[in-house]
Every structure is written in structure tokens, then in C-alpha cells.
mmCIF file of C-alpha atoms in Angstrom:
data_model
loop_
_atom_site.group_PDB
_atom_site.id
_atom_site.type_symbol
_atom_site.label_atom_id
_atom_site.label_comp_id
_atom_site.label_asym_id
_atom_site.label_seq_id
_atom_site.Cartn_x
_atom_site.Cartn_y
_atom_site.Cartn_z
ATOM 1 C CA MET A 1 63.706 49.666 -12.505
ATOM 2 C CA LYS A 2 61.897 49.465 -9.158
ATOM 3 C CA VAL A 3 58.598 48.886 -10.965
ATOM 4 C CA LEU A 4 60.139 46.027 -12.928
ATOM 5 C CA ALA A 5 61.520 44.443 -9.732
ATOM 6 C CA LEU A 6 58.120 44.775 -8.044
ATOM 7 C CA LEU A 7 56.385 43.251 -11.059
ATOM 8 C CA LEU A 8 58.797 40.297 -11.122
ATOM 9 C CA ALA A 9 58.397 39.749 -7.371
ATOM 10 C CA SER A 10 54.612 39.749 -7.745
ATOM 11 C CA LEU A 11 54.788 37.308 -10.635
ATOM 12 C CA ALA A 12 57.059 34.994 -8.615
ATOM 13 C CA ALA A 13 54.660 35.096 -5.651
ATOM 14 C CA VAL A 14 51.681 34.208 -7.845
ATOM 15 C CA SER A 15 53.498 31.360 -9.593
ATOM 16 C CA ALA A 16 54.663 29.972 -6.211
ATOM 17 C CA GLN A 17 51.096 29.392 -5.023
ATOM 18 C CA THR A 18 50.112 25.782 -4.526
ATOM 19 C CA GLU A 19 47.299 23.929 -6.224
ATOM 20 C CA PRO A 20 43.740 24.990 -5.437
ATOM 21 C CA TRP A 21 42.378 23.245 -2.349
ATOM 22 C CA CYS A 22 39.303 22.873 -0.222
ATOM 23 C CA ARG A 23 38.962 22.269 3.532
ATOM 24 C CA CYS A 24 36.044 20.495 5.181
ATOM 25 C CA ALA A 25 35.338 20.697 8.895
ATOM 26 C CA ALA A 26 32.663 20.452 11.567
ATOM 27 C CA PHE A 27 32.085 23.193 14.126
ATOM 28 C CA VAL A 28 30.099 23.775 17.297
ATOM 29 C CA THR A 29 28.580 27.255 17.501
ATOM 30 C CA TYR A 30 28.651 29.399 20.622
ATOM 31 C CA GLU A 31 27.281 32.900 21.106
ATOM 32 C CA HIS A 32 30.558 34.622 20.234
ATOM 33 C CA SER A 33 32.669 31.907 18.643
ATOM 34 C CA GLU A 34 32.899 28.797 16.507
ATOM 35 C CA ILE A 35 34.967 25.835 17.648
ATOM 36 C CA MET A 36 36.295 23.316 15.128
ATOM 37 C CA VAL A 37 35.574 19.798 16.376
ATOM 38 C CA PHE A 38 36.557 17.741 13.312
ATOM 39 C CA GLU A 39 38.534 18.319 10.134
ATOM 40 C CA ALA A 40 38.462 16.009 7.128
ATOM 41 C CA PRO A 41 41.424 15.626 4.756
ATOM 42 C CA GLU A 42 41.841 18.452 2.211
ATOM 43 C CA VAL A 43 40.134 18.094 -1.155
ATOM 44 C CA THR A 44 41.892 19.148 -4.364
ATOM 45 C CA ILE A 45 39.756 21.299 -6.640
ATOM 46 C CA ASP A 46 40.370 22.717 -10.107
ATOM 47 C CA SER A 47 40.170 26.455 -9.364
ATOM 48 C CA CYS A 48 40.076 28.776 -6.364
ATOM 49 C CA THR A 49 37.734 31.159 -8.168
ATOM 50 C CA ASP A 50 35.333 28.819 -9.959
ATOM 51 C CA ASP A 51 34.967 25.725 -7.787
ATOM 52 C CA ALA A 52 33.138 26.694 -4.595
ATOM 53 C CA LYS A 53 30.296 24.368 -5.664
ATOM 54 C CA GLN A 54 32.752 21.495 -6.223
ATOM 55 C CA CYS A 55 34.216 22.126 -2.760
ATOM 56 C CA LYS A 56 30.797 22.343 -1.094
ATOM 57 C CA ASN A 57 29.590 19.133 -2.759
ATOM 58 C CA SER A 58 32.775 17.240 -1.844
ATOM 59 C CA CYS A 59 32.581 18.406 1.773
ATOM 60 C CA THR A 60 28.887 17.618 2.060
ATOM 61 C CA LYS A 61 29.578 14.076 0.842
ATOM 62 C CA GLU A 62 32.634 13.679 3.107
ATOM 63 C CA LEU A 63 30.819 14.873 6.245
ATOM 64 C CA ASN A 64 27.689 12.847 5.504
ATOM 65 C CA ASP A 65 29.758 9.704 4.816
ATOM 66 C CA PHE A 66 31.774 10.258 8.028
ATOM 67 C CA SER A 67 28.645 10.531 10.174
ATOM 68 C CA ASN A 68 25.907 8.714 8.226
ATOM 69 C CA ASN A 69 24.134 12.025 7.578
ATOM 70 C CA GLY A 70 24.876 13.636 10.932
ATOM 71 C CA ASN A 71 24.330 10.690 13.297
ATOM 72 C CA LEU A 72 26.513 11.363 16.344
ATOM 73 C CA TRP A 73 25.733 7.861 17.664
ATOM 74 C CA LEU A 74 27.077 6.074 14.566
ATOM 75 C CA VAL A 75 29.722 3.554 15.654
ATOM 76 C CA GLN A 76 32.768 3.947 13.420
ATOM 77 C CA GLU A 77 35.447 1.436 12.423
ATOM 78 C CA ASN A 78 37.503 2.263 15.530
ATOM 79 C CA GLY A 79 34.601 1.143 17.752
ATOM 80 C CA LEU A 80 33.774 4.668 18.955
ATOM 81 C CA THR A 81 30.790 6.813 18.080
ATOM 82 C CA VAL A 82 31.170 9.924 15.940
ATOM 83 C CA GLY A 83 30.317 11.934 19.065
ATOM 84 C CA GLN A 84 32.965 10.154 21.139
ATOM 85 C CA ASN A 85 35.588 10.846 18.489
ATOM 86 C CA ILE A 86 34.615 14.526 18.664
ATOM 87 C CA CYS A 87 34.625 14.541 22.489
ATOM 88 C CA THR A 88 38.042 12.854 22.535
ATOM 89 C CA TYR A 89 39.422 15.378 20.049
ATOM 90 C CA MET A 90 38.075 18.235 22.165
ATOM 91 C CA ALA A 91 39.436 16.752 25.423
ATOM 92 C CA ASP A 92 42.850 16.406 23.756
ATOM 93 C CA HIS A 93 42.634 20.195 23.291
ATOM 94 C CA PHE A 94 41.598 20.786 26.945
ATOM 95 C CA PHE A 95 37.915 21.355 26.161
ATOM 96 C CA TYR A 96 36.118 18.757 28.284
ATOM 97 C CA PHE A 97 32.487 19.891 28.439
ATOM 98 C CA ILE A 98 30.021 20.582 25.628
ATOM 99 C CA HIS A 99 26.309 20.552 26.397
ATOM 100 C CA ASN A 100 23.374 20.639 23.986
ATOM 101 C CA HIS A 101 25.123 21.896 20.853
ATOM 102 C CA ARG A 102 24.407 20.946 17.271
ATOM 103 C CA VAL A 103 27.447 20.197 15.086
ATOM 104 C CA TYR A 104 27.520 21.956 11.699
ATOM 105 C CA GLY A 105 29.566 21.210 8.571
ATOM 106 C CA TYR A 106 31.473 23.929 6.736
ATOM 107 C CA PHE A 107 33.798 24.251 3.752
ATOM 108 C CA GLU A 108 36.610 26.682 2.926
ATOM 109 C CA VAL A 109 37.960 27.375 -0.573
ATOM 110 C CA CYS A 110 41.662 28.303 -0.864
ATOM 111 C CA GLY A 111 41.820 30.054 2.503
ATOM 112 C CA GLY A 112 38.617 32.067 2.049
ATOM 113 C CA ALA A 113 35.759 32.364 4.523
ATOM 114 C CA TRP A 114 34.151 29.225 5.953
ATOM 115 C CA GLU A 115 30.727 28.576 4.388
ATOM 116 C CA TYR A 116 27.924 26.331 5.649
ATOM 117 C CA THR A 117 27.450 23.063 3.731
ATOM 118 C CA GLY A 118 23.891 22.460 4.900
ATOM 119 C CA VAL A 119 25.052 19.471 6.991
ATOM 120 C CA ALA A 120 24.030 19.418 10.673
ATOM 121 C CA SER A 121 24.070 16.711 13.317
ATOM 122 C CA GLN A 122 20.832 14.821 13.931
ATOM 123 C CA GLN A 123 21.355 15.002 17.688
ATOM 124 C CA LEU A 124 22.783 17.580 20.041
ATOM 125 C CA LEU A 125 26.344 16.935 21.181
ATOM 126 C CA CYS A 126 27.107 16.509 24.874
ATOM 127 C CA CYS A 127 30.596 15.784 26.185
ATOM 128 C CA ASN A 128 31.035 15.332 29.926
ATOM 129 C CA GLY A 129 34.681 15.179 30.955
ATOM 130 C CA GLY A 130 35.571 14.104 27.412
ATOM 131 C CA LYS A 131 32.945 11.324 27.292
ATOM 132 C CA HIS A 132 30.102 11.371 24.768
ATOM 133 C CA GLU A 133 26.770 11.224 26.577
ATOM 134 C CA HIS A 134 23.103 11.525 25.727
ATOM 135 C CA CYS A 135 21.995 15.122 26.187
ATOM 136 C CA ILE A 136 19.472 16.057 28.811
ATOM 137 C CA SER A 137 17.323 19.067 27.983
ATOM 138 C CA LYS A 138 18.296 22.338 29.617
#
């Protein structure tokens, strides 16, 4: 009887899962951590087990479209650069200074590990007090 109850509970948990999904985000890499600096809207995919390529391709397109292939100085519809949008997002989370860091695009399938899309910023990112600035070499 207990086995039957466990089996039914497992079946209910599996059937309660939502549709397969894919997350796309940009990160700045530090020596011991990764910091998310941008997240695109979720992408619906067909399968959590078979569609990593679909997720990667969708995220690559999304991140490249957002930044014109990694251009942090692209002025977006809101009148701010991609870099300024990132610096503003970071300042809103009490992270005011970023100096000489590349921004990298990643994708995540159904809650799995983040994987690199191959997308990277053309320029290094520098935020000074939440303001996007041109980077000066170290």
C-alpha cells in the first residue's frame, strides 16, 4: 500500500511540472563568482531533454539582437546604451562599480546548469557609481 501511495505521489509530481522552458542571461565573471547583469524573457522549448540546441540558438539570437552582437555602446529604444542599462540594473542591486569586465551570454534549460552561448561583449564593461563609462586599461 505504501509503495502504491509513493508511486501515485511521484506520478502526480511529474504531471504537475510546467512546460519546458529556457532562460537566457548575461553575466560578468569574477575570480570566484558569476554575477547576472541581464536576463531576457524566458523562451518556451519543446523538451527539457532534447532541446538544449534550440535553447542555445534562441538565447544567442536574443542576446545578439539585444546588443547588436555584443556592442555595449549600442543606444537602445529607451535612449540608454546597453552598458548603461546593465550599470543601472547593477546599481539598483547595490553593485555600483564594475571595471574592465567582459559580459558573457549563457542559457539554462529547465533549471539545469548555465551553459555558455558563445556570445561575449565587444568591449569591456565599466560602471562607475552606476554610470556606464569607457574603460581605461588597468
